[in-house]
Coordinates of C-alpha atoms in Angstrom, one line a residue:
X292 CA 12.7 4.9 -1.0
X293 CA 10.0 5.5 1.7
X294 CA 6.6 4.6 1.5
X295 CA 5.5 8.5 1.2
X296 CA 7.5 9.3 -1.9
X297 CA 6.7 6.3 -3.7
X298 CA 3.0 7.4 -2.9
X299 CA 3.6 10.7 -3.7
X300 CA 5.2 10.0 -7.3
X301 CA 2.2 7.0 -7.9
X302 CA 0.1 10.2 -7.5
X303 CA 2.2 12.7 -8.9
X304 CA 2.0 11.2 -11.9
X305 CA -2.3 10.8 -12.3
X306 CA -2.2 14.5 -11.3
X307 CA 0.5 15.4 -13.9
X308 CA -1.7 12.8 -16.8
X309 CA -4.8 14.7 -16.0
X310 CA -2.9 18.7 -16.3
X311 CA -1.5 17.6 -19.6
X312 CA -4.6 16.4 -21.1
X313 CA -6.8 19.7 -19.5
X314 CA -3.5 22.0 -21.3
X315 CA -3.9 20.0 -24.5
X316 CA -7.7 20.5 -24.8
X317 CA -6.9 24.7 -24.6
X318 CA -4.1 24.4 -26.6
X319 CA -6.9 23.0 -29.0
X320 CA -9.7 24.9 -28.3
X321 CA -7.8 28.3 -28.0
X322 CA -9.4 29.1 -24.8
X323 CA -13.1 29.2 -26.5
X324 CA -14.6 26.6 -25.1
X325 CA -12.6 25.3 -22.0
X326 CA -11.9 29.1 -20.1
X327 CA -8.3 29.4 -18.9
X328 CA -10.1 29.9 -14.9
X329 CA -11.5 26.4 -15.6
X330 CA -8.2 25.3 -16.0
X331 CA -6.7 27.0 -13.2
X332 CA -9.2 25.4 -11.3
X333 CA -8.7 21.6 -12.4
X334 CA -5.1 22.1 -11.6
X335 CA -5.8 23.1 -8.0
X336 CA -7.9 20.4 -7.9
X337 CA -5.4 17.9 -9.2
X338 CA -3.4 19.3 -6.3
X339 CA -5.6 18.4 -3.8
X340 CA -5.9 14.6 -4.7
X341 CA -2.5 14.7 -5.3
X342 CA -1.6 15.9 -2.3
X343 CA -4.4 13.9 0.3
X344 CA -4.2 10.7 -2.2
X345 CA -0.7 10.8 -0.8
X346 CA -1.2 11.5 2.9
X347 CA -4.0 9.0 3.0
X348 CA -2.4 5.7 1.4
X349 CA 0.9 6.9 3.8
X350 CA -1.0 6.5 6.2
X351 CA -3.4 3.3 5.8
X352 CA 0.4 2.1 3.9
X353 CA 2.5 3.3 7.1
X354 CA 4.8 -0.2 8.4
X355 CA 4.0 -0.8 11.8
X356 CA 5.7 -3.6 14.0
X357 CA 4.1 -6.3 16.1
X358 CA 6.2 -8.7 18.2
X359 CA 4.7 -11.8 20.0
X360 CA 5.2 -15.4 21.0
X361 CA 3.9 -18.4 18.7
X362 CA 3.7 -21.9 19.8
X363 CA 2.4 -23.6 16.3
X364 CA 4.8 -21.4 13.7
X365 CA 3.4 -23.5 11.0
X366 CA -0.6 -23.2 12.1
X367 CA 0.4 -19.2 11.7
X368 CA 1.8 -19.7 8.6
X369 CA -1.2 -21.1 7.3
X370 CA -3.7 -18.8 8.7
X371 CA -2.0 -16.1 7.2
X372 CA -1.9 -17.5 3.9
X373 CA -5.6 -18.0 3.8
X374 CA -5.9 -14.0 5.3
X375 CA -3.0 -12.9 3.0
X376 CA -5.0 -14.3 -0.3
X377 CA -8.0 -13.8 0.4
X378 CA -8.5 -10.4 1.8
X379 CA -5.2 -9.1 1.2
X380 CA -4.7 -10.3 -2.1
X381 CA -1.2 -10.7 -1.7
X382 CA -0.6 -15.0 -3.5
X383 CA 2.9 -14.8 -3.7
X384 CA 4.5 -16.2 -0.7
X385 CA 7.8 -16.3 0.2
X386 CA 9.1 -18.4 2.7
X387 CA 12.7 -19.4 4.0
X388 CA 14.0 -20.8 7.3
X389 CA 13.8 -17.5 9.2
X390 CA 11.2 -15.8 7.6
X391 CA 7.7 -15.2 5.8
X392 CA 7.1 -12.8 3.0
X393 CA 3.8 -11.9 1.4
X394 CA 3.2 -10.0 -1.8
X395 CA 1.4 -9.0 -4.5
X396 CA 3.7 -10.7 -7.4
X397 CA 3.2 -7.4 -9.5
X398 CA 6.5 -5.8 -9.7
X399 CA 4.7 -1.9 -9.8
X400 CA 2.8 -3.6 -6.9
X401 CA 5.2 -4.8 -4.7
X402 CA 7.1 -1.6 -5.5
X403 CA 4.1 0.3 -4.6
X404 CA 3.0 -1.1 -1.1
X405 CA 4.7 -2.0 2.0
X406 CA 5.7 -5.3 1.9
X407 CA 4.3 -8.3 4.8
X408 CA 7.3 -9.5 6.4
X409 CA 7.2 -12.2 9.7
X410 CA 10.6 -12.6 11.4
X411 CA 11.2 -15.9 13.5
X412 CA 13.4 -16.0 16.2
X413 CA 13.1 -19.1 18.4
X414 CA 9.4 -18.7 19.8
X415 CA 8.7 -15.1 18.8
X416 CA 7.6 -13.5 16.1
X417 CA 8.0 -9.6 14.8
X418 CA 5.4 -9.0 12.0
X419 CA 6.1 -5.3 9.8
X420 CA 3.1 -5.1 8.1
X421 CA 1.2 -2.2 7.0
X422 CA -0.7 -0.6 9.8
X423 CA -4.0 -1.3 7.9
X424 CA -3.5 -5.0 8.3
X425 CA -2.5 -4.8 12.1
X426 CA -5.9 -5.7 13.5
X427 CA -6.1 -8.8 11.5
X428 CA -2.5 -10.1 12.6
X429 CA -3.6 -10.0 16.0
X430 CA -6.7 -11.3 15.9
X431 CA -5.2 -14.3 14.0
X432 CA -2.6 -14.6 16.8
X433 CA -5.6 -14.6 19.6
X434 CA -7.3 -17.0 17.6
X435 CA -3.8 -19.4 17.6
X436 CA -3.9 -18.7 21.3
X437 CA -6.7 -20.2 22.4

């Protein structure tokens, strides 16, 4: 499943939380209190967020790919850690031979987000990571560089 419908259901399903509690108060009320327009309105409203929540988190969430040499694979490693728990919040590392995985370690989470994948391949490297993150990939790798 892409990134977008995972967002859009996440969202979906605030917006759908938030119409059934507005119809349940008028149900109640009879349409005395809460006027049927003031409903119609919330619901376009829920729409809305619904709708831009979406579009915005796609694309802040939206996996873009970053391919560069590295001398030091393990000084990366470790600079990323620091970066990927501290201002990503993402502790749960997974590491094997050929790659590097960071995430959250919350199931809905990691279901949730695009996941931080590095890919080693002799002296390069091809990061997928969400295109939010891609300015601090690459100013670790300068940093590394010099």
């Amino acid at each position: 499943m892409n990134t977008f419908n995972r967002y859009l259901i996440h969202f979906g399903i605030i917006g759908l939380v938030v119409f059934i509690i507005f119809f349940t108060l008028i149900m109640i009320d009879g349409g005395k209190l809460v006027n049927p327009l003031f409903l119609s309105v919330i619901v376009l409203l829920d729409l809305f967020f619904v709708f831009f929540m979406t579009l915005f988190f796609y694309v802040v969430a939206k996996p873009s790919s970053i391919t560069f040499t590295v001398k030091d694979r393990r000084g990366l490693i470790n600079e990323l850690s620091e970066v990927a728990s501290k201002k990503w919040k993402r502790n749960n590392k997974v590491e094997t031979k050929e790659t590097c995985s960071f995430k959250f370690g919350n199931k809905y989470k990691d279901w949730l987000t695009t996941p931080i994948d590095f890919i080693f391949e002799e002296e390069k490297c091809t990061v997928i990571v969400p295109s939010y993150y891609q300015e601090d990939v690459l100013r670790i790798n300068k940093k590394l560089r010099e």
